[in-house]
PDB file of N, CA and C in Angstrom:
ATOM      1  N   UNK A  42     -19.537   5.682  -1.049  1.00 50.00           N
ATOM      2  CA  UNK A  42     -19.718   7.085  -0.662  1.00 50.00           C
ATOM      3  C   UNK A  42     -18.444   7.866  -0.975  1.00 50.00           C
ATOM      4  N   UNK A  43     -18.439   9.151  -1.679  1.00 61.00           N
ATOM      5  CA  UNK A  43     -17.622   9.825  -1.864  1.00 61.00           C
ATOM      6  C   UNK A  43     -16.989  10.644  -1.165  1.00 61.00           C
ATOM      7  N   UNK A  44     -15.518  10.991  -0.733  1.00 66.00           N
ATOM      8  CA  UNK A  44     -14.942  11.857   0.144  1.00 66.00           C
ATOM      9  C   UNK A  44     -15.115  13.082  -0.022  1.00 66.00           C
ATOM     10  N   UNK A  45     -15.336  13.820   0.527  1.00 91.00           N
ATOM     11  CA  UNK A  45     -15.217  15.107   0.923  1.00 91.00           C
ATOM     12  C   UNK A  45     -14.356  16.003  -0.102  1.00 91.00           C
ATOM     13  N   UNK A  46     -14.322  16.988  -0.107  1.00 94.00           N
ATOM     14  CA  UNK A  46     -12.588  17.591  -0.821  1.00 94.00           C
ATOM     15  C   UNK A  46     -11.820  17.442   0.444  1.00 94.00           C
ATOM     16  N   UNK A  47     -12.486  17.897   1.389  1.00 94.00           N
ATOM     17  CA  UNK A  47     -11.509  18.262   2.556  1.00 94.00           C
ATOM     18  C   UNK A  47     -10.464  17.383   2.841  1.00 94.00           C
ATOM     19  N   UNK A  48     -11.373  15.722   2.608  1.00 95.00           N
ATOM     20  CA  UNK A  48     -10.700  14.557   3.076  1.00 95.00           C
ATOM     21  C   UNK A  48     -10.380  14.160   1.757  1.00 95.00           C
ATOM     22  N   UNK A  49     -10.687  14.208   0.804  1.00 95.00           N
ATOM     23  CA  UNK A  49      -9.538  14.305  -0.524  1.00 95.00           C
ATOM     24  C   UNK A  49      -8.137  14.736  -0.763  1.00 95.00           C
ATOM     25  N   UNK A  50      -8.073  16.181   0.150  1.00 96.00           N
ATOM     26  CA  UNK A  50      -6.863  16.778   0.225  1.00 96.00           C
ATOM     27  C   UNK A  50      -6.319  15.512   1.337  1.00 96.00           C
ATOM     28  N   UNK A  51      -6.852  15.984   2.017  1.00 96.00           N
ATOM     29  CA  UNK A  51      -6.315  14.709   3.652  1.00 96.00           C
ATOM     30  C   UNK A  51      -5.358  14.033   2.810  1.00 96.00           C
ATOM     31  N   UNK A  52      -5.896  13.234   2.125  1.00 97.00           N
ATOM     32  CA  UNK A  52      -5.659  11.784   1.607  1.00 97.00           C
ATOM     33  C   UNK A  52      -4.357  12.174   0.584  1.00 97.00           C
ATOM     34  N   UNK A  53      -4.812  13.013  -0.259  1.00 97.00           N
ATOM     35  CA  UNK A  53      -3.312  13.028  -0.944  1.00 97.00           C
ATOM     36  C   UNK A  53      -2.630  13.545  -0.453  1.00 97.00           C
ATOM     37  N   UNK A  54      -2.509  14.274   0.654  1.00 98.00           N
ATOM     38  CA  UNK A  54      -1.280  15.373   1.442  1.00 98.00           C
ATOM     39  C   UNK A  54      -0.659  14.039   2.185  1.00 98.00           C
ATOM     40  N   UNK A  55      -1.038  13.258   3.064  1.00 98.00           N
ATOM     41  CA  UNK A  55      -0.720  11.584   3.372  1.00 98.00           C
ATOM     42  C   UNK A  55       0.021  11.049   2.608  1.00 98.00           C
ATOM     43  N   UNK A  56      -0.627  10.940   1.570  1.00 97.00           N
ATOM     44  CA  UNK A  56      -0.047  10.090   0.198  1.00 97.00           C
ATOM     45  C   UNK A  56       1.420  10.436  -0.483  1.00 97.00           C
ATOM     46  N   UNK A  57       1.045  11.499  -0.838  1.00 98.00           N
ATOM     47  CA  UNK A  57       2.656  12.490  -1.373  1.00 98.00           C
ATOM     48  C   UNK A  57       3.227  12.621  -0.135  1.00 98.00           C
ATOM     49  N   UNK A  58       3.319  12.810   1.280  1.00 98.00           N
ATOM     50  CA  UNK A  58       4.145  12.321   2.180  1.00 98.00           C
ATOM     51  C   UNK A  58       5.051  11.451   2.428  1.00 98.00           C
ATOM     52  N   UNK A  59       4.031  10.284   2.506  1.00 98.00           N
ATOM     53  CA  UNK A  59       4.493   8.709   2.248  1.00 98.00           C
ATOM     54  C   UNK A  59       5.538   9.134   1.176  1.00 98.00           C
ATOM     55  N   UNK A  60       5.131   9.446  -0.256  1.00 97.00           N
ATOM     56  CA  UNK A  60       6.026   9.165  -1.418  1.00 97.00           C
ATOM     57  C   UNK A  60       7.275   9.858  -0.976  1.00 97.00           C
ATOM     58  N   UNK A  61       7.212  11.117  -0.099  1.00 98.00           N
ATOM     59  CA  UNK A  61       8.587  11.622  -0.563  1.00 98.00           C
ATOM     60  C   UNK A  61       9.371  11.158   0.959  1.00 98.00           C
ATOM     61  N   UNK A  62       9.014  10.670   1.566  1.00 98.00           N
ATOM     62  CA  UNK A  62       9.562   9.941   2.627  1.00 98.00           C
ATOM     63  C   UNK A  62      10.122   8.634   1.945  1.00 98.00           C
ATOM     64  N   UNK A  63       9.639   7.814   1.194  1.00 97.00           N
ATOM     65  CA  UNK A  63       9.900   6.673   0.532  1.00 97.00           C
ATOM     66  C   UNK A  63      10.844   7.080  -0.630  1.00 97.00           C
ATOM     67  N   UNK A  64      11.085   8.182  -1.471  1.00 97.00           N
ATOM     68  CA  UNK A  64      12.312   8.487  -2.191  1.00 97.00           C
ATOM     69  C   UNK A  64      12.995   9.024  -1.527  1.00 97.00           C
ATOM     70  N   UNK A  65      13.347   9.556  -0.125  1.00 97.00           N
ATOM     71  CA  UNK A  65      14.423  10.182   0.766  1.00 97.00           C
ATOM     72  C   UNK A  65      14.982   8.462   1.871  1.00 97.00           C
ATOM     73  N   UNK A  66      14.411   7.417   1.168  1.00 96.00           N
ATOM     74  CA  UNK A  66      14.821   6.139   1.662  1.00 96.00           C
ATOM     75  C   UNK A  66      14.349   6.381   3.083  1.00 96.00           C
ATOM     76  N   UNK A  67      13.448   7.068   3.802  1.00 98.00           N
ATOM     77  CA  UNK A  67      12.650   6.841   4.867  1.00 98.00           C
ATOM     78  C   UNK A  67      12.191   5.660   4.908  1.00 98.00           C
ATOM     79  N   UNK A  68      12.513   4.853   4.659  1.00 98.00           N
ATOM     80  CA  UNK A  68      11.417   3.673   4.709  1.00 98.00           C
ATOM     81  C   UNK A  68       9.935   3.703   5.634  1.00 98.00           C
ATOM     82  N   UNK A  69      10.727   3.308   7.145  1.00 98.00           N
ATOM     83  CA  UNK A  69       9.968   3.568   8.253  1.00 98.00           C
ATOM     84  C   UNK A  69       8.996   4.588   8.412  1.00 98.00           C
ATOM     85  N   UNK A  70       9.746   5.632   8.239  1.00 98.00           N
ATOM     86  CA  UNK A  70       8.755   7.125   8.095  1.00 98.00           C
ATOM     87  C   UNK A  70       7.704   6.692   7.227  1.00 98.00           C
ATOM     88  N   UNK A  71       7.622   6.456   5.976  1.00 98.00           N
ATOM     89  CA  UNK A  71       6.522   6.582   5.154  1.00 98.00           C
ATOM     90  C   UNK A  71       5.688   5.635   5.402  1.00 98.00           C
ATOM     91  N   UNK A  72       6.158   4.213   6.111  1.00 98.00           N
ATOM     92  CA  UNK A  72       5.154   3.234   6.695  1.00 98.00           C
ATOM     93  C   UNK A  72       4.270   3.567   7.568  1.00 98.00           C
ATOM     94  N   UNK A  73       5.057   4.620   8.571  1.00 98.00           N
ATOM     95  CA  UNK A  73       3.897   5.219   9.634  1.00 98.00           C
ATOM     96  C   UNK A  73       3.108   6.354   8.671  1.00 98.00           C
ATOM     97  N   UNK A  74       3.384   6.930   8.077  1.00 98.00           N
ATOM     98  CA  UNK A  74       2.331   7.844   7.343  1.00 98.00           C
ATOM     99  C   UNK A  74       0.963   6.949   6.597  1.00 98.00           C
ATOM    100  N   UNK A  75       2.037   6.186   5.938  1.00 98.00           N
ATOM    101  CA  UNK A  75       0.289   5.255   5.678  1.00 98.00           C
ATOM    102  C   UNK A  75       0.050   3.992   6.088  1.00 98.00           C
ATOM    103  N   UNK A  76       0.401   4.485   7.640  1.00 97.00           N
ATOM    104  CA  UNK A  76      -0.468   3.647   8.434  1.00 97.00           C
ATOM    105  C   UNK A  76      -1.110   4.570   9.144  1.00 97.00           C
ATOM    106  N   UNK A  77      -0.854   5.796   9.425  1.00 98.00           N
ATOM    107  CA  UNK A  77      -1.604   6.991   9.842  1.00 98.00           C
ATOM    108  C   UNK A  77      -2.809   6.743   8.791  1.00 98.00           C
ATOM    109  N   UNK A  78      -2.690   7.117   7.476  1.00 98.00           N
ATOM    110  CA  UNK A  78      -3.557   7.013   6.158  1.00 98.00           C
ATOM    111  C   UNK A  78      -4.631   6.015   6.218  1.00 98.00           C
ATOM    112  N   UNK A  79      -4.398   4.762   6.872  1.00 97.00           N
ATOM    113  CA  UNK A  79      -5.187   3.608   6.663  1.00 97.00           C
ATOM    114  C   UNK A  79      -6.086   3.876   8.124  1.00 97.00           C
ATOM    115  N   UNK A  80      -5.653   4.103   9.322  1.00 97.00           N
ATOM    116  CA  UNK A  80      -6.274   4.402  10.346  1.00 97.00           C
ATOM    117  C   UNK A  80      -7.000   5.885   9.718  1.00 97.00           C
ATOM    118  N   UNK A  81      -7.105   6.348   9.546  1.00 96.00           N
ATOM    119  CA  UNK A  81      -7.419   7.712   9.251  1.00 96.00           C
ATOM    120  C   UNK A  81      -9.027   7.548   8.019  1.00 96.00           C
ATOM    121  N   UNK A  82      -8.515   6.907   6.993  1.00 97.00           N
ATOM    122  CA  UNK A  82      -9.142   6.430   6.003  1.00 97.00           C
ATOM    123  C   UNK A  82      -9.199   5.070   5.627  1.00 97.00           C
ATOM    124  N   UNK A  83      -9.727   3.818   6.387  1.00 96.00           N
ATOM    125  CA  UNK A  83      -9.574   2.638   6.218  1.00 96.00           C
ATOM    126  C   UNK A  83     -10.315   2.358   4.830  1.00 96.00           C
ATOM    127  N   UNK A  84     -11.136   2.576   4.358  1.00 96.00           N
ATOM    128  CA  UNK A  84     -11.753   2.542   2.740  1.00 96.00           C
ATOM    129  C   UNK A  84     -11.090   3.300   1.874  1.00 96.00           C
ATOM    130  N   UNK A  85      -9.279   3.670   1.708  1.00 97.00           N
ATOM    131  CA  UNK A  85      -8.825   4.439   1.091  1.00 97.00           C
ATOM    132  C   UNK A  85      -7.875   3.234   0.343  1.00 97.00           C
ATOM    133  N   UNK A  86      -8.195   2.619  -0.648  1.00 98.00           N
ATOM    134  CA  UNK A  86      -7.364   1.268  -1.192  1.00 98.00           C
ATOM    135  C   UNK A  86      -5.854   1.732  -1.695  1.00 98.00           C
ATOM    136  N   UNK A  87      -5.767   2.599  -1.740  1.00 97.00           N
ATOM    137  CA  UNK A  87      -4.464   3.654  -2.437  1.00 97.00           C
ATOM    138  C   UNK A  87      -2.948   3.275  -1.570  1.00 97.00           C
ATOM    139  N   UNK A  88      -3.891   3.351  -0.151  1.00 98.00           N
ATOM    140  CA  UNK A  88      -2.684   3.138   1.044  1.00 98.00           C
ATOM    141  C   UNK A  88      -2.673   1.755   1.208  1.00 98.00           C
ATOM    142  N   UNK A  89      -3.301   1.361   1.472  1.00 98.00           N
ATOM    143  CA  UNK A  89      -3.210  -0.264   1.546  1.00 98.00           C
ATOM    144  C   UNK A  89      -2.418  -0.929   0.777  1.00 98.00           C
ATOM    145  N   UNK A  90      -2.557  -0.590  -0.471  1.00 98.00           N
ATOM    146  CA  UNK A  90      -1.656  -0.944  -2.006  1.00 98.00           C
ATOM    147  C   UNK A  90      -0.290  -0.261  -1.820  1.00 98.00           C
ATOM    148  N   UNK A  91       0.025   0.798  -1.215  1.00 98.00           N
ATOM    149  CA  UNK A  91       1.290   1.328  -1.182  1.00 98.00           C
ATOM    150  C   UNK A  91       2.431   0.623  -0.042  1.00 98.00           C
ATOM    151  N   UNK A  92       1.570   0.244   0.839  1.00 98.00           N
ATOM    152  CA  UNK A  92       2.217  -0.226   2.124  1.00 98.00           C
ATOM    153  C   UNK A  92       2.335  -1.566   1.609  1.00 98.00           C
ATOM    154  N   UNK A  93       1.563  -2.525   1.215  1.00 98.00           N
ATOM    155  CA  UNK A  93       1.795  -3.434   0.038  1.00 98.00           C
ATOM    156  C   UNK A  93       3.370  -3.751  -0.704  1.00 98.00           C
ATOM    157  N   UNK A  94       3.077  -2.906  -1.444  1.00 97.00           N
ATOM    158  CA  UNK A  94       4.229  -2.472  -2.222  1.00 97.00           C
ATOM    159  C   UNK A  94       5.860  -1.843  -1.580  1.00 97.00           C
ATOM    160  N   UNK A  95       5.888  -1.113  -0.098  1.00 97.00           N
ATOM    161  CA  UNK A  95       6.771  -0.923   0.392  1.00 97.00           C
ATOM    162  C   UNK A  95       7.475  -2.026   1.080  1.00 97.00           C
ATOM    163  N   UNK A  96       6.547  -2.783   1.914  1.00 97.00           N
ATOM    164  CA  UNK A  96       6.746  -4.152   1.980  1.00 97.00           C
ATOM    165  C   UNK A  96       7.394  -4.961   1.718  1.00 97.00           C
ATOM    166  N   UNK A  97       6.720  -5.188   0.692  1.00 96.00           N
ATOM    167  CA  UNK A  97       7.252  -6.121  -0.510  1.00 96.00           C
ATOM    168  C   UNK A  97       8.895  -5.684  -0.834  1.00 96.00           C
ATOM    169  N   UNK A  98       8.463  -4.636  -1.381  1.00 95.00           N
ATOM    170  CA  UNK A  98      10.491  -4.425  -2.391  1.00 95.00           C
ATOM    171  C   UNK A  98      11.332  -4.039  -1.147  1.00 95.00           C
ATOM    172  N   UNK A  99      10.962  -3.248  -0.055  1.00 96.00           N
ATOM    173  CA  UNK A  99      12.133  -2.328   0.989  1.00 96.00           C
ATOM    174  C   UNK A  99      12.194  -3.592   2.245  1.00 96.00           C
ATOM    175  N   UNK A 100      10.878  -4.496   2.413  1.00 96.00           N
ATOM    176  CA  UNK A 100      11.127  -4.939   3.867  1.00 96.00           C
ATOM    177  C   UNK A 100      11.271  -6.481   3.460  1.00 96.00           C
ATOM    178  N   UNK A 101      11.096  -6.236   2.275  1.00 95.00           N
ATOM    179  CA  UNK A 101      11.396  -8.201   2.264  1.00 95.00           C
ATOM    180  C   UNK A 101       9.975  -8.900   3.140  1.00 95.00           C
ATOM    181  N   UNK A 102       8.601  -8.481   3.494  1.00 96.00           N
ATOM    182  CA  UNK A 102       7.945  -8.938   4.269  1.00 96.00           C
ATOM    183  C   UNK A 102       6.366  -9.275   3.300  1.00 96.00           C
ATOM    184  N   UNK A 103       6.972 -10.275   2.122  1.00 95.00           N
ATOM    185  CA  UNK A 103       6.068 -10.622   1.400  1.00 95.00           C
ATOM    186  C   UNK A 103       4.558 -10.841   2.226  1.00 95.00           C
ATOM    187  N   UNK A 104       4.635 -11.629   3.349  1.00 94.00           N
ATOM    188  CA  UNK A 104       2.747 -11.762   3.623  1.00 94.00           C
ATOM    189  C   UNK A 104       2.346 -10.946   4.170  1.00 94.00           C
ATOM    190  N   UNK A 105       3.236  -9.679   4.583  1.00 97.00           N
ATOM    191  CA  UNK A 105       2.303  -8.592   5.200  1.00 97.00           C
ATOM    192  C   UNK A 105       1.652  -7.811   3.991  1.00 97.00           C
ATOM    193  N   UNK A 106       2.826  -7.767   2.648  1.00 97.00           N
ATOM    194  CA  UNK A 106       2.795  -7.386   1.570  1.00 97.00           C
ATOM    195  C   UNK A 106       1.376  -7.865   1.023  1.00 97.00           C
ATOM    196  N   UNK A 107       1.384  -9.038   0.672  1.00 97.00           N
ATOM    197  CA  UNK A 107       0.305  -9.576  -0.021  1.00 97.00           C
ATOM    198  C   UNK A 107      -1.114  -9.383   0.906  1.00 97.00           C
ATOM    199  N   UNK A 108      -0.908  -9.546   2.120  1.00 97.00           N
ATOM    200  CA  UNK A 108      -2.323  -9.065   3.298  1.00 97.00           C
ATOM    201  C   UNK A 108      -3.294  -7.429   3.249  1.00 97.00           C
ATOM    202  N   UNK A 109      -2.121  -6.309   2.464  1.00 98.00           N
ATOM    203  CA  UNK A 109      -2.108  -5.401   2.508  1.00 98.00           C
ATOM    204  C   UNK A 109      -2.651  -4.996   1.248  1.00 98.00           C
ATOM    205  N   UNK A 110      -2.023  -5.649   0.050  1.00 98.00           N
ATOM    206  CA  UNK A 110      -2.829  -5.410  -1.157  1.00 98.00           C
ATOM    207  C   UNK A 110      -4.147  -6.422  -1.221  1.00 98.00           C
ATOM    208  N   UNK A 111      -4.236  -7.509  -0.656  1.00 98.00           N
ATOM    209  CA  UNK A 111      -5.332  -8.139  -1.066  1.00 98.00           C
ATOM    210  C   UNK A 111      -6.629  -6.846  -0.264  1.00 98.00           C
ATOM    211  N   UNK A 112      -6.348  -6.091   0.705  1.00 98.00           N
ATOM    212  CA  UNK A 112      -7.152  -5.824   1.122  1.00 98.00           C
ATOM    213  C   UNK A 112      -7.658  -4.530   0.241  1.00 98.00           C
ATOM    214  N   UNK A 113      -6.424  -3.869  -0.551  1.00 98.00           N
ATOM    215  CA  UNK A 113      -6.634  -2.762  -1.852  1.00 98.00           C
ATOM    216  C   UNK A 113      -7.317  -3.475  -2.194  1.00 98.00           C
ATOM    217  N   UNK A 114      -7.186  -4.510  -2.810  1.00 98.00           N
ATOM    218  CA  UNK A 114      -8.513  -5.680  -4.031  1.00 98.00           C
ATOM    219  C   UNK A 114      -9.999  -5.347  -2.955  1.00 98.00           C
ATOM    220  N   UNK A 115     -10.111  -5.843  -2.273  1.00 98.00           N
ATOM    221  CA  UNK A 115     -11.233  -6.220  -1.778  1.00 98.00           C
ATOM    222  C   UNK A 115     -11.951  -4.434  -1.674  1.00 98.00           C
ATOM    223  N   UNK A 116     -11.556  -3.343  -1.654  1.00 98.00           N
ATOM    224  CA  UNK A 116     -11.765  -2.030  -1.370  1.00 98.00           C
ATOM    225  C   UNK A 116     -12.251  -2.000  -3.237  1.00 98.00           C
ATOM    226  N   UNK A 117     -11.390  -1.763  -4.059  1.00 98.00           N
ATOM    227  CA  UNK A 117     -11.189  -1.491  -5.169  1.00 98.00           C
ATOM    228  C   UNK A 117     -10.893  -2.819  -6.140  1.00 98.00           C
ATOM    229  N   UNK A 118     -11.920  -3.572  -5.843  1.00 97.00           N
ATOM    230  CA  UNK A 118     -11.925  -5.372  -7.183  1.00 97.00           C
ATOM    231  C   UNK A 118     -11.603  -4.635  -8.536  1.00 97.00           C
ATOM    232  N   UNK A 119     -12.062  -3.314  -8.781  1.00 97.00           N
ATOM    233  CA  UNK A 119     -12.172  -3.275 -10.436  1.00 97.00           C
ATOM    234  C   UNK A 119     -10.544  -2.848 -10.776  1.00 97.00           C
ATOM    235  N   UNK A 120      -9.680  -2.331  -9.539  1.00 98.00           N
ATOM    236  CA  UNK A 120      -8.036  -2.352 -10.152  1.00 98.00           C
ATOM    237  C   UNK A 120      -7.266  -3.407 -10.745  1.00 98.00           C
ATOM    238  N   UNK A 121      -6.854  -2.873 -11.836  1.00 98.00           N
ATOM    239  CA  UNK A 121      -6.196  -3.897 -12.282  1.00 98.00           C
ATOM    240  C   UNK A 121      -4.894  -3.965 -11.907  1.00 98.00           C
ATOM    241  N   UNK A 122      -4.773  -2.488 -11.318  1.00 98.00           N
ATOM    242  CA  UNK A 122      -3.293  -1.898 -11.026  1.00 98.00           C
ATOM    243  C   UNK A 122      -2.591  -2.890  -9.680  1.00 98.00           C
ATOM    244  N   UNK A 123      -3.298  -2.926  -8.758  1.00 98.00           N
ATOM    245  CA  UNK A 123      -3.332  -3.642  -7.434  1.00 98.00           C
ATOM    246  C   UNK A 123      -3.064  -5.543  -7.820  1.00 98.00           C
ATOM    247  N   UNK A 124      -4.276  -5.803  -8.792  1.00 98.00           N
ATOM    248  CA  UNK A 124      -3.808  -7.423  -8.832  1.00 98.00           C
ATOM    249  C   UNK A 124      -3.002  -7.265  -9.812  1.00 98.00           C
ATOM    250  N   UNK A 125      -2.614  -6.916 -10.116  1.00 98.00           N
ATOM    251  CA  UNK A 125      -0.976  -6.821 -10.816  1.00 98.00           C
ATOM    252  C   UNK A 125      -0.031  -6.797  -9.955  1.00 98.00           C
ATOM    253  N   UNK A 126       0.118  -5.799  -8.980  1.00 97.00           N
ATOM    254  CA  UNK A 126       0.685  -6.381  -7.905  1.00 97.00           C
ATOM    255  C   UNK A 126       1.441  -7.067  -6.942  1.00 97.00           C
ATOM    256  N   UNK A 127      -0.154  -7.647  -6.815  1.00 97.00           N
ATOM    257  CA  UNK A 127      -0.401  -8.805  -5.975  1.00 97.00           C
ATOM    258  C   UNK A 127      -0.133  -9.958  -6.739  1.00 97.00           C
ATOM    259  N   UNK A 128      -0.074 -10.074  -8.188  1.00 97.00           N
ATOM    260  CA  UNK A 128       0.474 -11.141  -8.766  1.00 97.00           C
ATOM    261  C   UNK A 128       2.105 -11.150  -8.749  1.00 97.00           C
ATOM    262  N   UNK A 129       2.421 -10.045  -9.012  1.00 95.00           N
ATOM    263  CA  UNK A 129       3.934  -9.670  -8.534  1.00 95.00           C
ATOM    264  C   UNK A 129       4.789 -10.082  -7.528  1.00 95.00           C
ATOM    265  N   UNK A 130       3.927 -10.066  -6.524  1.00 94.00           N
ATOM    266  CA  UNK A 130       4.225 -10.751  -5.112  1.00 94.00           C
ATOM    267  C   UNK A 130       3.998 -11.990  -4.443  1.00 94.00           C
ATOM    268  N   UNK A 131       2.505 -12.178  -5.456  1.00 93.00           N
ATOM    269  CA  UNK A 131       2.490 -14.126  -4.946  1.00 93.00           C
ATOM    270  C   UNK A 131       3.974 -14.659  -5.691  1.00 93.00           C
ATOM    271  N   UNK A 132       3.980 -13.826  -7.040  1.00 92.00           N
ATOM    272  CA  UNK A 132       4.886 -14.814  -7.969  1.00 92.00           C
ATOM    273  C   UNK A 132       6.517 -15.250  -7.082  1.00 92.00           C
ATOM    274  N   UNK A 133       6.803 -13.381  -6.558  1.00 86.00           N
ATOM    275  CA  UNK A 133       8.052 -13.663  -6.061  1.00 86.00           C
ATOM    276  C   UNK A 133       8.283 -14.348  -5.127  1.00 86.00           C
ATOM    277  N   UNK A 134       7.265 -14.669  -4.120  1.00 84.00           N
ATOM    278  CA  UNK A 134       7.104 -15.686  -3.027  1.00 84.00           C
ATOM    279  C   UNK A 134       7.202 -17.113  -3.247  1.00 84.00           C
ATOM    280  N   UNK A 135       6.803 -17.410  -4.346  1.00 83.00           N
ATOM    281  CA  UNK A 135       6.561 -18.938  -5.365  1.00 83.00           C
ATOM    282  C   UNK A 135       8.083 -19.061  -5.370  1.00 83.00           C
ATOM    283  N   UNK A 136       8.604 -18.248  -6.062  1.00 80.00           N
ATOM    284  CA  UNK A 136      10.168 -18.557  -5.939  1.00 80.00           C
ATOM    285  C   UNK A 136      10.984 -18.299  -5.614  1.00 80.00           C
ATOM    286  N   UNK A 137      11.021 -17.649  -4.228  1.00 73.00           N
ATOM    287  CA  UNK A 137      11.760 -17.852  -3.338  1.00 73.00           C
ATOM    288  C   UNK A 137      11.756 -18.956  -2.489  1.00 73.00           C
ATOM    289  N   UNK A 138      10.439 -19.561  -1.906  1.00 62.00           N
ATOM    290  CA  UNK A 138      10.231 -20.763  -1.477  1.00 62.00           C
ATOM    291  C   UNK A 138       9.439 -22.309  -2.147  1.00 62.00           C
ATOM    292  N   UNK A 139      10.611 -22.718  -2.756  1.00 59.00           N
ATOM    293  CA  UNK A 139      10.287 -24.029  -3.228  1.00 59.00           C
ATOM    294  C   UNK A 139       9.256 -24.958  -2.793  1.00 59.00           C
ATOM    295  N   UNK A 140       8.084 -25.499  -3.551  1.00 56.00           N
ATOM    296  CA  UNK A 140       7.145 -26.559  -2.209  1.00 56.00           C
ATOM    297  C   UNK A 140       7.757 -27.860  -1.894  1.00 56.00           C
ATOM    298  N   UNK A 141       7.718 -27.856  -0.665  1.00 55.00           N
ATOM    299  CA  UNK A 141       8.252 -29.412  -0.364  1.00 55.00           C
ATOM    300  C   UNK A 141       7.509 -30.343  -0.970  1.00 55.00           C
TER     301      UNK A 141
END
């Protein structure tokens, strides 16, 4: 089902939030925006993938990282953008921790 404009705007006014909170090194700030975003719009794979991605490079918190984009995949399977990713992040996890 398709959004609204209304909730189109919603979604990117959220979105470009997040972003410019995340280039003013907000970290935190932009995590609560799209986590506002994901409560707000839980079928919005955009945020899921971003918080993903903030994760990952700013918090060092690879499995929340990877929990967050797998769930972009499961919203949006046909991105390639997302399991790219998420391959990004299994990979860096692979080597950081050696298997016993």
């Amino acid at each position: 089902q398709r959004n609204s404009d209304e909730q189109q705007a919603e979604i990117k006014a959220l979105y470009d939030e997040a972003q410019r909170l995340e280039d003013d090194d907000d970290i935190d700030a932009a995590l609560d925006v799209l986590e506002q975003g994901v409560e707000r719009f839980p079928n919005e794979a955009a945020f899921h993938n971003r918080m993903g991605v903030i994760l990952a490079l700013k918090k060092r918190d690879y499995q929340g990282a990877v929990s967050a984009i797998q769930r972009a995949i499961e919203i949006a399977p046909d991105n390639l953008h997302y399991k790219n990713n998420l391959g990004k992040i299994v990979a860096k996890v692979r080597t950081r921790q050696p298997e016993a």
